[in-house]
């Protein structure tokens, strides 16, 4: 099994975009949950 540096360097931009998309979706889900908790929470 060989380690192909050229293939790694060619796929890095795609992997970076994928990781960025994962973090963006996670942030959107967290923000949605926080907003819904604030909107639907009962006042003391």
PDB file of C-alpha atoms in Angstrom:
ATOM      1  CA  UNK A   1       0.000   0.000   0.000  1.00  0.00           C
ATOM      2  CA  UNK A   2       1.455   3.334  -1.065  1.00  0.00           C
ATOM      3  CA  UNK A   3       0.760   6.813   0.231  1.00  0.00           C
ATOM      4  CA  UNK A   4      -0.077   9.049  -2.729  1.00  0.00           C
ATOM      5  CA  UNK A   5       0.762  12.627  -1.761  1.00  0.00           C
ATOM      6  CA  UNK A   6      -0.479  14.039  -5.061  1.00  0.00           C
ATOM      7  CA  UNK A   7      -3.926  12.472  -4.617  1.00  0.00           C
ATOM      8  CA  UNK A   8      -4.090  13.785  -1.036  1.00  0.00           C
ATOM      9  CA  UNK A   9      -3.267  17.318  -2.143  1.00  0.00           C
ATOM     10  CA  UNK A  10      -5.864  17.149  -4.920  1.00  0.00           C
ATOM     11  CA  UNK A  11      -8.627  16.044  -2.534  1.00  0.00           C
ATOM     12  CA  UNK A  12      -7.842  18.461   0.325  1.00  0.00           C
ATOM     13  CA  UNK A  13     -10.038  21.302  -1.016  1.00  0.00           C
ATOM     14  CA  UNK A  14     -13.004  18.948  -1.340  1.00  0.00           C
ATOM     15  CA  UNK A  15     -12.474  17.552   2.164  1.00  0.00           C
ATOM     16  CA  UNK A  16     -12.206  21.090   3.526  1.00  0.00           C
ATOM     17  CA  UNK A  17     -15.500  22.086   1.925  1.00  0.00           C
ATOM     18  CA  UNK A  18     -17.142  18.982   3.361  1.00  0.00           C
ATOM     19  CA  UNK A  19     -15.894  19.715   6.879  1.00  0.00           C
ATOM     20  CA  UNK A  20     -16.993  23.344   6.574  1.00  0.00           C
ATOM     21  CA  UNK A  21     -20.456  22.213   5.497  1.00  0.00           C
ATOM     22  CA  UNK A  22     -20.711  19.819   8.463  1.00  0.00           C
ATOM     23  CA  UNK A  23     -19.787  22.575  10.935  1.00  0.00           C
ATOM     24  CA  UNK A  24     -22.193  25.026   9.265  1.00  0.00           C
ATOM     25  CA  UNK A  25     -25.110  22.586   9.503  1.00  0.00           C
ATOM     26  CA  UNK A  26     -24.270  21.810  13.144  1.00  0.00           C
ATOM     27  CA  UNK A  27     -24.174  25.551  13.947  1.00  0.00           C
ATOM     28  CA  UNK A  28     -27.543  26.104  12.250  1.00  0.00           C
ATOM     29  CA  UNK A  29     -29.108  23.247  14.239  1.00  0.00           C
ATOM     30  CA  UNK A  30     -27.678  24.567  17.526  1.00  0.00           C
ATOM     31  CA  UNK A  31     -28.886  28.116  16.810  1.00  0.00           C
ATOM     32  CA  UNK A  32     -32.348  26.819  15.891  1.00  0.00           C
ATOM     33  CA  UNK A  33     -32.602  24.885  19.165  1.00  0.00           C
ATOM     34  CA  UNK A  34     -31.463  27.915  21.189  1.00  0.00           C
ATOM     35  CA  UNK A  35     -33.971  30.217  19.475  1.00  0.00           C
ATOM     36  CA  UNK A  36     -36.818  27.730  19.901  1.00  0.00           C
ATOM     37  CA  UNK A  37     -35.987  27.320  23.596  1.00  0.00           C
ATOM     38  CA  UNK A  38     -36.064  31.081  24.115  1.00  0.00           C
ATOM     39  CA  UNK A  39     -39.321  31.516  22.202  1.00  0.00           C
ATOM     40  CA  UNK A  40     -41.204  28.641  23.804  1.00  0.00           C
ATOM     41  CA  UNK A  41     -39.875  28.875  27.373  1.00  0.00           C
ATOM     42  CA  UNK A  42     -42.343  29.788  30.074  1.00  0.00           C
ATOM     43  CA  UNK A  43     -41.711  33.086  31.811  1.00  0.00           C
ATOM     44  CA  UNK A  44     -41.076  32.957  35.569  1.00  0.00           C
TER      45      UNK A  44
END
